XYZ file of C-alpha atoms in Angstrom:
721
model
C 119.255 91.283 116.196
C 121.471 89.595 118.815
C 124.208 88.976 116.247
C 124.505 92.641 115.272
C 127.629 94.581 116.153
C 127.450 97.970 117.844
C 129.099 101.289 117.033
C 128.830 104.291 119.367
C 130.260 107.717 118.739
C 129.726 111.333 117.739
C 128.991 112.568 114.206
C 132.093 114.418 113.029
C 130.976 115.084 109.452
C 127.957 114.533 107.192
C 129.557 113.325 103.952
C 126.532 112.536 101.817
C 122.727 112.689 102.009
C 120.786 110.708 99.382
C 117.196 109.777 98.706
C 114.847 108.406 101.380
C 117.167 109.215 104.303
C 120.295 107.444 103.007
C 123.381 109.028 104.607
C 127.142 108.529 104.755
C 128.662 109.917 107.951
C 132.048 110.190 109.562
C 131.748 109.156 113.206
C 134.357 109.584 115.922
C 134.037 106.440 118.028
C 134.759 105.938 121.721
C 138.433 105.250 120.914
C 138.637 108.620 119.060
C 138.970 106.875 115.691
C 137.127 108.333 112.698
C 135.090 105.647 110.929
C 132.535 105.652 108.112
C 128.899 104.963 109.037
C 126.264 104.192 106.381
C 122.650 104.436 107.539
C 119.086 105.197 106.490
C 117.735 107.609 109.088
C 116.439 111.128 109.721
C 118.908 113.924 108.836
C 121.781 113.979 111.346
C 124.024 116.881 112.281
C 127.589 117.248 113.399
C 127.870 116.739 117.137
C 125.008 114.269 117.556
C 125.756 111.058 119.410
C 124.751 107.844 117.679
C 124.389 104.251 118.745
C 124.258 102.087 115.647
C 123.606 98.340 115.373
C 124.718 96.595 112.217
C 127.847 95.048 110.696
C 131.252 96.032 109.373
C 131.586 95.712 105.593
C 134.272 96.505 103.043
C 133.329 98.607 100.040
C 135.494 97.867 96.953
C 136.100 101.587 96.405
C 135.637 103.308 99.773
C 137.023 100.674 102.118
C 135.767 99.686 105.547
C 132.305 100.926 106.550
C 129.824 100.238 109.328
C 126.403 99.553 107.785
C 123.638 100.236 110.310
C 120.406 98.261 110.361
C 119.044 100.384 113.197
C 120.295 103.534 114.799
C 119.458 105.557 117.912
C 120.551 109.185 118.235
C 121.331 111.101 121.412
C 122.187 114.724 122.008
C 125.762 114.917 123.381
C 126.403 116.055 126.944
C 130.004 117.306 126.657
C 130.292 121.033 125.918
C 132.450 120.629 122.791
C 130.185 118.117 121.063
C 127.025 119.882 122.267
C 128.346 123.180 120.905
C 128.884 121.590 117.483
C 125.379 120.124 117.640
C 123.807 123.508 118.471
C 125.859 125.272 115.784
C 124.236 123.046 113.141
C 120.914 124.858 113.660
C 119.059 121.917 115.192
C 117.617 124.123 117.951
C 115.541 127.137 116.887
C 117.230 130.464 117.643
C 120.741 129.039 117.961
C 123.401 129.226 115.256
C 127.217 129.142 115.365
C 127.516 132.513 117.172
C 125.095 131.800 120.008
C 126.326 128.221 120.303
C 129.773 129.590 121.214
C 128.268 132.030 123.729
C 126.235 129.290 125.391
C 129.221 126.947 125.661
C 131.402 129.730 127.034
C 128.792 130.696 129.633
C 127.614 127.288 130.875
C 130.432 124.882 129.968
C 129.604 121.231 130.616
C 126.420 122.281 132.466
C 124.849 123.612 129.252
C 122.696 120.551 128.624
C 120.893 121.000 131.959
C 119.800 124.602 131.325
C 118.815 124.627 127.647
C 115.148 124.219 128.582
C 115.242 126.942 131.262
C 114.230 130.381 129.945
C 115.384 132.211 133.073
C 118.860 130.660 132.977
C 119.264 131.394 129.262
C 118.483 135.090 129.743
C 121.685 135.404 131.761
C 123.682 134.994 128.543
C 124.591 138.306 126.848
C 122.436 138.933 123.762
C 119.639 136.548 124.738
C 116.446 138.419 125.602
C 113.060 137.193 126.776
C 111.711 136.232 123.324
C 114.889 134.488 122.193
C 115.190 132.590 125.495
C 111.593 131.402 125.133
C 112.233 130.295 121.563
C 115.396 128.354 122.458
C 113.844 126.710 125.532
C 110.663 125.772 123.671
C 112.592 124.217 120.786
C 114.884 122.320 123.142
C 112.045 120.972 125.286
C 110.165 119.859 122.174
C 113.225 117.996 120.961
C 113.795 116.380 124.369
C 110.223 115.137 124.230
C 110.796 113.839 120.724
C 114.101 112.222 121.691
C 112.454 110.085 124.359
C 109.821 108.898 121.905
C 112.408 108.277 119.174
C 114.587 106.221 121.514
C 111.514 104.132 122.395
C 110.467 103.612 118.769
C 113.964 102.934 117.453
C 114.697 100.677 120.393
C 111.898 98.430 119.150
C 113.292 98.307 115.621
C 111.562 101.199 113.878
C 113.830 103.084 111.472
C 114.782 106.596 112.519
C 113.058 108.442 109.667
C 109.809 106.506 110.188
C 110.112 107.037 113.941
C 110.220 110.791 113.343
C 107.111 110.538 111.135
C 105.254 108.715 113.913
C 106.290 111.319 116.487
C 105.212 114.218 114.270
C 101.782 112.640 114.036
C 101.306 111.580 117.663
C 103.388 114.115 119.604
C 103.702 113.682 123.366
C 101.269 110.734 123.335
C 103.548 108.655 121.090
C 104.781 106.137 123.658
C 101.371 105.639 125.290
C 99.466 105.196 122.041
C 102.009 102.920 120.382
C 102.278 100.767 123.508
C 98.495 100.339 123.684
C 98.081 99.182 120.073
C 101.105 99.449 117.765
C 99.133 98.034 114.843
C 96.292 100.530 114.905
C 98.623 103.457 115.653
C 101.536 102.778 113.326
C 99.465 101.746 110.308
C 98.050 105.273 110.156
C 101.527 106.636 109.402
C 102.497 107.051 105.758
C 105.233 104.622 104.763
C 104.526 102.084 107.508
C 102.864 98.884 106.383
C 101.829 95.791 108.252
C 105.213 94.055 108.183
C 107.036 97.013 109.755
C 104.328 97.481 112.392
C 104.343 93.745 113.082
C 108.119 93.652 113.583
C 107.874 96.425 116.153
C 104.865 94.908 117.928
C 106.591 91.542 118.193
C 109.603 93.326 119.698
C 107.223 94.795 122.297
C 106.001 91.314 123.234
C 102.793 90.932 121.236
C 102.047 87.237 120.684
C 101.495 85.684 117.257
C 97.837 85.065 118.074
C 97.096 88.438 119.688
C 93.718 89.688 118.464
C 95.071 93.108 117.434
C 97.696 91.358 115.312
C 95.158 89.086 113.601
C 92.847 92.044 112.870
C 95.711 94.089 111.438
C 96.924 91.162 109.334
C 93.471 90.521 107.885
C 93.068 94.218 107.121
C 96.426 94.065 105.337
C 95.160 91.190 103.178
C 91.970 93.114 102.342
C 93.954 96.259 101.522
C 96.336 94.269 99.318
C 93.373 92.876 97.396
C 91.926 96.394 97.073
C 95.271 97.581 95.685
C 94.854 94.879 93.012
C 91.388 96.208 92.182
C 89.214 93.766 94.142
C 86.452 94.936 96.457
C 85.518 91.418 97.602
C 87.039 88.124 98.692
C 85.530 84.865 99.863
C 85.645 84.568 103.643
C 87.646 81.350 103.252
C 90.153 83.066 100.985
C 90.574 85.916 103.440
C 91.076 83.568 106.383
C 93.504 81.366 104.436
C 95.635 84.266 103.128
C 95.620 85.820 106.590
C 96.750 82.592 108.240
C 99.621 82.257 105.773
C 100.740 85.855 106.324
C 100.464 85.656 110.117
C 101.803 82.094 110.474
C 98.861 81.061 112.645
C 96.206 78.376 112.413
C 93.434 79.149 109.913
C 90.865 78.482 112.635
C 92.164 81.554 114.471
C 91.847 83.839 111.445
C 88.422 82.372 110.624
C 87.159 83.268 114.092
C 88.464 86.839 113.747
C 86.821 87.194 110.318
C 83.538 86.248 111.998
C 84.252 88.777 114.753
C 84.875 91.551 112.209
C 81.637 90.663 110.435
C 79.738 90.776 113.718
C 81.160 94.233 114.479
C 80.463 95.436 110.905
C 84.141 96.040 110.161
C 83.596 93.666 107.232
C 80.369 93.174 105.279
C 79.105 89.920 103.800
C 77.228 89.867 100.518
C 75.864 87.154 98.234
C 77.527 83.736 98.305
C 79.797 84.212 101.320
C 81.759 87.063 99.770
C 83.096 89.692 102.159
C 84.637 93.121 101.768
C 85.140 96.519 103.351
C 81.773 98.207 104.007
C 82.973 101.485 102.458
C 83.780 99.840 99.118
C 80.651 97.693 99.051
C 78.510 100.722 99.878
C 80.218 102.697 97.104
C 79.343 100.002 94.561
C 75.789 99.740 95.891
C 75.373 103.512 95.559
C 76.773 103.577 92.024
C 74.402 100.800 90.939
C 71.353 102.548 92.398
C 72.254 105.833 90.688
C 72.755 104.156 87.303
C 69.629 101.989 87.462
C 67.512 105.003 88.370
C 68.597 106.665 85.107
C 68.704 103.573 82.861
C 65.170 104.151 81.581
C 63.600 105.997 78.644
C 64.005 109.702 79.266
C 61.191 112.025 78.143
C 62.715 114.876 76.155
C 60.275 116.816 73.983
C 62.613 119.801 73.785
C 65.616 117.910 72.419
C 66.997 119.245 69.152
C 66.727 116.912 66.171
C 69.716 114.755 65.298
C 70.860 115.444 61.748
C 74.166 113.556 61.960
C 76.230 116.312 60.368
C 78.935 118.400 61.985
C 79.578 122.066 61.344
C 82.731 121.240 59.353
C 80.829 119.017 56.937
C 81.635 115.647 58.472
C 78.748 113.182 58.408
C 78.115 110.441 60.967
C 78.165 106.839 59.773
C 75.077 104.692 60.377
C 76.851 103.047 63.321
C 77.744 106.406 64.856
C 74.250 107.799 64.316
C 72.717 104.747 65.991
C 75.077 105.211 68.959
C 74.046 108.854 69.253
C 70.329 108.001 69.188
C 70.854 105.346 71.881
C 72.592 107.839 74.162
C 69.946 110.537 73.737
C 67.093 108.135 74.485
C 68.130 107.421 78.086
C 69.164 109.184 81.259
C 72.387 107.208 81.335
C 74.307 105.384 78.606
C 77.776 104.034 77.878
C 79.596 104.876 74.641
C 82.388 102.371 74.098
C 84.818 101.116 71.475
C 88.512 100.860 70.677
C 90.813 103.545 69.272
C 89.922 105.184 65.975
C 86.276 104.062 65.880
C 84.826 107.541 66.283
C 83.990 107.910 69.992
C 85.327 111.457 69.950
C 83.173 112.405 66.954
C 80.014 111.007 68.544
C 80.869 112.792 71.788
C 81.252 116.057 69.882
C 77.826 115.687 68.222
C 76.257 114.541 71.508
C 77.532 117.664 73.268
C 76.453 119.903 70.364
C 72.942 118.429 70.268
C 72.414 118.891 74.007
C 73.977 122.345 73.914
C 71.616 123.379 71.095
C 68.737 122.264 73.316
C 70.011 124.639 76.027
C 71.073 121.987 78.489
C 73.756 122.898 81.025
C 76.712 120.618 80.211
C 79.578 119.502 82.443
C 82.386 117.654 80.649
C 85.006 115.848 82.729
C 87.778 113.250 82.687
C 90.011 111.597 85.297
C 93.211 113.535 84.452
C 94.077 117.049 83.394
C 95.513 115.942 80.052
C 92.428 113.840 79.265
C 90.198 116.798 80.147
C 92.213 119.076 77.860
C 91.889 116.579 74.986
C 88.151 116.399 75.613
C 87.895 120.179 75.526
C 89.898 120.394 72.285
C 87.740 117.696 70.661
C 84.356 119.145 71.640
C 85.184 122.853 71.604
C 83.717 123.159 75.103
C 85.217 123.535 78.585
C 86.175 120.278 80.284
C 87.712 119.697 83.681
C 88.961 116.874 85.867
C 86.396 114.989 87.924
C 88.108 116.242 91.076
C 87.769 119.875 90.048
C 84.178 119.357 88.911
C 83.395 118.080 92.408
C 85.335 120.894 94.112
C 87.973 118.660 95.681
C 89.720 120.172 98.705
C 91.555 119.220 101.879
C 88.217 118.481 103.584
C 86.736 116.395 100.788
C 84.412 117.344 97.931
C 82.468 120.602 97.936
C 79.708 119.086 95.813
C 77.837 116.060 97.158
C 74.334 114.746 97.798
C 73.496 117.785 99.946
C 75.087 120.254 97.537
C 74.777 118.837 93.992
C 76.583 120.253 91.000
C 74.678 122.608 88.687
C 74.357 120.596 85.492
C 71.691 118.965 83.358
C 74.150 116.617 81.643
C 77.511 115.196 82.733
C 79.742 113.520 80.148
C 82.754 111.616 81.495
C 85.557 110.457 79.198
C 88.288 107.832 79.806
C 85.923 106.105 82.246
C 88.034 102.926 82.414
C 90.397 104.862 84.692
C 87.781 105.787 87.305
C 87.745 103.690 90.478
C 84.542 102.999 92.353
C 85.141 105.541 95.140
C 85.584 108.448 92.732
C 82.674 107.219 90.617
C 80.489 107.164 93.706
C 81.510 110.717 94.592
C 80.450 111.787 91.102
C 77.043 110.084 90.967
C 75.950 111.228 94.440
C 76.691 114.835 93.407
C 74.369 114.645 90.379
C 70.978 116.351 90.704
C 68.037 114.000 90.114
C 67.262 115.465 86.678
C 70.863 115.120 85.438
C 71.765 112.784 82.568
C 75.056 110.863 82.692
C 77.039 109.668 79.656
C 79.996 107.356 80.274
C 82.632 107.115 77.544
C 85.555 104.714 77.531
C 87.333 101.653 76.191
C 86.824 98.613 78.412
C 89.931 96.941 76.957
C 92.219 99.647 78.353
C 93.978 99.098 81.667
C 91.546 99.105 84.560
C 91.580 101.785 87.252
C 94.528 101.901 89.617
C 92.128 102.071 92.550
C 89.573 99.400 93.546
C 86.608 98.507 91.399
C 85.914 97.668 87.763
C 83.159 100.158 87.035
C 83.191 100.490 83.247
C 83.503 96.757 82.560
C 80.954 95.808 85.219
C 78.418 98.287 83.869
C 78.854 97.144 80.259
C 78.685 93.447 81.211
C 75.568 93.892 83.337
C 73.188 94.483 80.425
C 71.215 96.818 82.686
C 72.587 100.099 81.328
C 72.170 101.115 77.642
C 75.443 100.606 75.752
C 76.314 102.121 72.376
C 79.187 100.185 70.776
C 81.393 101.481 67.995
C 83.444 98.846 66.172
C 84.313 100.077 62.686
C 87.679 101.836 62.474
C 87.160 105.394 61.213
C 90.479 107.114 61.975
C 92.948 105.453 59.622
C 94.675 107.747 57.176
C 96.810 106.439 54.348
C 99.901 104.773 55.805
C 98.616 105.093 59.381
C 99.313 101.943 61.385
C 99.018 102.910 65.091
C 95.298 102.093 65.206
C 95.655 98.934 63.094
C 98.431 97.508 65.276
C 96.640 98.464 68.501
C 93.579 96.500 67.411
C 95.805 93.572 66.425
C 97.354 93.513 69.902
C 93.904 93.715 71.490
C 92.990 90.551 69.574
C 96.117 88.774 70.803
C 98.284 89.147 67.680
C 101.877 90.432 67.959
C 102.236 93.851 66.315
C 104.022 94.116 62.993
C 106.584 96.761 62.111
C 105.640 98.849 59.084
C 108.763 100.788 58.015
C 108.047 104.333 56.905
C 104.673 104.410 58.692
C 103.710 105.904 62.044
C 104.300 102.523 63.759
C 107.650 100.736 63.799
C 109.474 98.104 65.832
C 113.195 98.263 66.569
C 114.177 94.670 67.325
C 117.054 94.098 69.745
C 118.940 90.775 69.389
C 117.131 88.114 71.378
C 119.962 87.083 73.683
C 121.293 90.588 74.338
C 121.471 92.267 77.735
C 118.554 94.532 78.705
C 121.056 97.429 78.801
C 121.045 97.266 74.989
C 117.277 97.775 75.044
C 117.873 100.843 77.226
C 120.469 102.203 74.812
C 118.243 101.678 71.773
C 115.197 103.185 73.508
C 117.304 106.206 74.473
C 118.538 106.579 70.884
C 115.010 106.388 69.456
C 113.583 108.812 72.067
C 116.286 111.388 71.334
C 118.225 111.254 68.065
C 115.624 109.441 65.940
C 112.611 111.386 67.210
C 114.508 114.640 66.699
C 115.200 113.605 63.104
C 111.450 113.055 62.624
C 110.782 116.623 63.740
C 109.568 115.988 67.290
C 110.361 118.146 70.331
C 112.033 115.377 72.336
C 111.183 116.907 75.727
C 107.585 118.039 75.251
C 106.305 115.710 72.520
C 108.041 112.369 73.166
C 107.027 110.082 76.024
C 108.789 106.843 77.015
C 106.511 104.181 78.569
C 107.898 101.105 80.320
C 106.282 98.355 82.433
C 108.437 98.692 85.575
C 110.084 101.222 87.869
C 113.172 99.154 88.704
C 115.672 97.211 86.660
C 117.920 98.177 83.758
C 114.981 99.254 81.559
C 112.757 100.656 84.293
C 111.618 104.242 84.801
C 114.505 105.029 87.153
C 117.268 104.042 84.716
C 115.508 105.650 81.767
C 114.836 108.864 83.686
C 118.489 109.117 84.693
C 119.612 108.754 81.083
C 116.995 111.061 79.586
C 117.454 113.728 82.245
C 121.196 113.832 81.551
C 120.345 114.381 77.866
C 117.784 117.132 78.449
C 119.565 118.838 81.362
C 123.272 118.140 80.831
C 125.954 118.634 83.473
C 123.602 119.175 86.434
C 122.728 122.526 84.891
C 121.176 124.696 87.610
C 120.207 121.695 89.723
C 119.744 121.817 93.499
C 119.422 119.090 96.107
C 116.516 119.085 98.561
C 116.223 116.308 101.147
C 118.670 114.222 99.147
C 116.810 114.530 95.806
C 117.995 116.582 92.858
C 115.736 119.056 91.067
C 116.447 121.262 88.072
C 114.493 123.853 86.113
C 112.976 122.076 83.111
C 112.623 118.672 84.797
C 109.619 116.739 83.497
C 107.577 115.515 86.477
C 104.411 113.609 87.345
C 102.263 113.790 90.475
C 101.838 110.331 92.051
C 99.133 111.008 94.654
C 96.125 113.280 94.923
C 97.060 116.563 96.626
C 93.791 118.343 97.356
C 95.462 121.341 98.967
C 97.399 122.157 95.789
C 94.725 120.798 93.438
C 97.243 118.528 91.734
C 96.146 114.949 91.196
C 97.616 111.533 90.527
C 98.901 111.383 86.936
C 99.097 115.138 86.338
C 102.187 116.029 84.279
C 104.229 119.202 84.717
C 107.654 120.831 84.533
C 109.882 122.272 87.235
C 110.150 126.060 86.992
C 112.578 126.649 89.879
C 113.929 124.955 93.015
C 115.013 126.748 96.212
C 117.441 124.764 98.422
C 117.182 127.274 101.288
C 113.384 127.225 101.523
C 113.324 123.575 100.388
C 110.625 124.286 97.809
C 110.023 123.426 94.160
C 107.904 125.606 91.876
C 106.291 123.609 89.067
C 103.948 124.381 86.197
C 100.970 122.093 85.529
C 99.027 122.981 82.379
C 98.347 126.723 82.753
C 99.170 127.314 86.423
C 102.141 127.251 88.776
C 102.167 125.232 91.993
C 104.600 125.538 94.921
C 105.679 122.274 96.581
C 107.154 122.408 100.081
C 109.516 119.692 101.290
C 106.726 117.561 102.785
C 104.980 117.340 99.400
C 108.007 116.634 97.214
C 107.764 112.894 97.905
C 104.621 112.855 95.734
C 106.538 114.014 92.657
C 108.541 111.765 90.331
C 110.542 112.382 87.186
C 108.454 111.702 84.078
C 110.834 111.572 81.118
C 109.853 107.891 81.355
C 106.689 106.616 83.044
C 104.802 103.380 83.486
C 101.886 102.733 81.167
C 99.503 103.031 84.125
C 100.627 106.591 84.828
C 100.050 107.519 81.162
C 96.390 106.450 81.174
C 94.118 109.222 80.016
C 96.953 111.008 78.217
C 97.964 111.191 74.574
C 101.377 112.182 73.277
C 102.542 113.099 69.780
C 105.162 110.325 69.983
C 105.585 107.297 72.240
C 108.582 104.979 72.703
C 107.920 101.614 74.388
C 110.958 99.556 75.495
C 110.199 95.874 76.205
C 112.879 93.537 77.554
C 112.821 89.952 78.714
C 113.693 91.276 82.175
C 110.127 92.685 82.216
C 108.720 89.176 81.652
C 106.223 88.950 84.537
C 104.888 92.462 83.763
C 104.396 91.940 80.027
C 100.664 91.834 79.394
C 98.237 92.524 76.559
C 96.139 95.221 78.236
C 99.269 97.120 79.198
C 100.710 97.033 75.652
C 97.372 97.913 74.056
C 96.909 100.886 76.387
C 100.491 102.086 75.864
C 100.304 101.906 72.060
C 97.065 103.898 72.045
C 98.770 106.759 73.915
C 100.614 107.739 70.719
C 99.018 110.085 68.173
C 101.555 110.545 65.361
C 104.324 108.018 65.981
C 104.825 104.882 68.105
C 108.055 102.883 68.237
C 108.450 99.592 70.114
C 112.030 98.754 71.092
C 112.973 95.376 72.487
C 113.526 91.669 72.397
C 111.131 89.999 69.908
C 110.067 87.400 72.495
C 109.207 90.155 74.973
C 107.041 91.949 72.410
C 105.257 88.703 71.500
C 104.761 87.845 75.176
C 103.189 91.263 75.821
C 100.725 90.826 72.953
C 99.695 87.253 73.758
C 99.760 87.168 77.551
C 96.568 87.889 79.497
C 96.769 87.733 83.277
C 93.399 86.023 83.481
C 92.730 87.678 86.813
C 89.184 88.983 87.002
C 88.503 91.669 89.558
C 86.072 90.414 92.174
C 83.576 93.199 92.843
C 80.048 93.626 94.195
C 78.831 96.066 91.518
C 77.491 93.269 89.239
C 75.413 92.007 92.172
C 73.810 95.412 92.827
C 73.239 96.000 89.107
C 71.139 92.828 89.039
C 68.762 94.268 91.626
C 65.211 95.164 90.541
C 64.710 98.677 89.195
C 61.887 100.897 90.506
C 58.474 100.881 88.808
C 59.649 103.132 85.982
C 61.432 100.041 84.604
C 58.058 98.927 83.250
C 58.330 101.508 80.474
C 57.166 104.693 82.156
C 59.413 107.524 80.873
C 61.498 109.485 83.345
C 60.479 113.057 84.132
C 61.638 115.898 81.875
C 65.075 117.212 82.863
C 65.135 120.949 83.414
C 66.646 122.803 80.489
């Protein structure tokens, strides 16, 4: 910090506003020279004073620039600069016209009276209501300015500083000073390292207890983000010590302190985890074990193994169906094309014929729609089944859902917290059938529910292994199974599965070009709607063959020449843009992984109207950060979805992300055509490489617990029909 240069001046012009607060400004410095300032900060306006700390650089095209690492803003005091600041609309009730009147009336004393309603009413055209509005807005900003100067002075970026102030208000300085870790880590976009940098600037020692607690929580959260719900206490202390650069004895003592205060919970064999996650797994296990017993069902319709369209179940499928119907809970599992959908259809029909109230659900909207199409019955997302809203789930243990049977598809995607929410909302008499492929990518959130349940041996499992869906010349299913067994896929020209090999030593940009060609020109020649039916799946967001580069190229193809596009908060939106929701938004009932299309964007109101399935949703500026372009997506985001055609680019630059589960899952997203594009070594690496990392969870422990007396063979009570 001490080596940084300083630039002070007044914003003369806002030249460019990009994504995530990136701005290029013209600043008039103290010597009245106009210089270029590049910074990442909250939106600035003409007339604002800035104090930037950074370094002078020379851009090959734009020349000399001052690149700020941190920046503090101040409202100008001089009448000319203050008038320009007010004219920008920063203060409610003041635009260019009233800014001129205020400057003319008060001159250089304007700054001192902007918060005084009585003084403002002396200006022609400013009545009681307008004076109150101006004064209130000004006083609020003055309050914010003091907090922002404090936060930015300790190294917090301007845009994040504004986020903290919006959350804490007038108590910002007091709360952050008391415990910057606890306070700042509650703000979206601020992780441990940013909070730690600020706390250290405020004088917090390396060994301060608040710092150790926050660092250990960061380690636990990082493990949860990787799917784990547990760690050994030694592992946690060791990783924490490395992160915090302190002696492991210090982190060990704090782990013991957190255990004593029940902020961490210890389970079998010295394993520790967050109580909320451990309790979720304990609850899931209890709910499953209570149903994993023979289920008395004298009113159940007979199973004849024939569908209304004349299809007949194979012996394997019939056996799977009988297994499911015999218990209060069962898992139906198997790879692609083995007939899970057919068995699910007959299962639903059999229970429906017996007048049971069915509830069909899946983790994503697209998966629910596929389930509905396959069974001919309504299906919904798990969130909607549970009545998700801003205050949580409407249906819970105190207000269970009205259903006799719940069937959940694509269960590999469901993390333990959502699974818990589902099982606690089931009435006691309700059956539960869990359908999924354990070889697909695991849930993005913590837990390993489907695999843990199957591996436990405590819940009935119906396995389907024989490939049923394999028409003449169809290779998608065959090659997916080959990949799942560790064999590189083989291109079959003229079939529904092909590989476009890119020369081994070529730049990844060539992979991008070939993937673009296949996703557009070639797919169009095969009769596909390249916007609505073709999906590109890639392992990474960044890099030359990541989602960002692919989305830029594909968007330019589908929406050429910035047709009808508008910019909101530095991001461009256009009618027709293909988008994906990246976080659960309970207020709008749009959830992580939901796909949609932009209908319209309003730069004045800073809103985007989008269509998801059969409904339109309005996104205000604060919610737009949860939307991403989806012409290209990662394989994880495509879980639970199927597309008529899928293009999968694989380059050597993806090397550390190339993995068998990912490739297997991505291939199985395609229904009628799948094309792999890439370096042969990258494709082989993806098929052969297994990370080997097993998720460490407590669910297997709880599933080993003794079952109540009904385990001895006593049938469960008759569900109400």
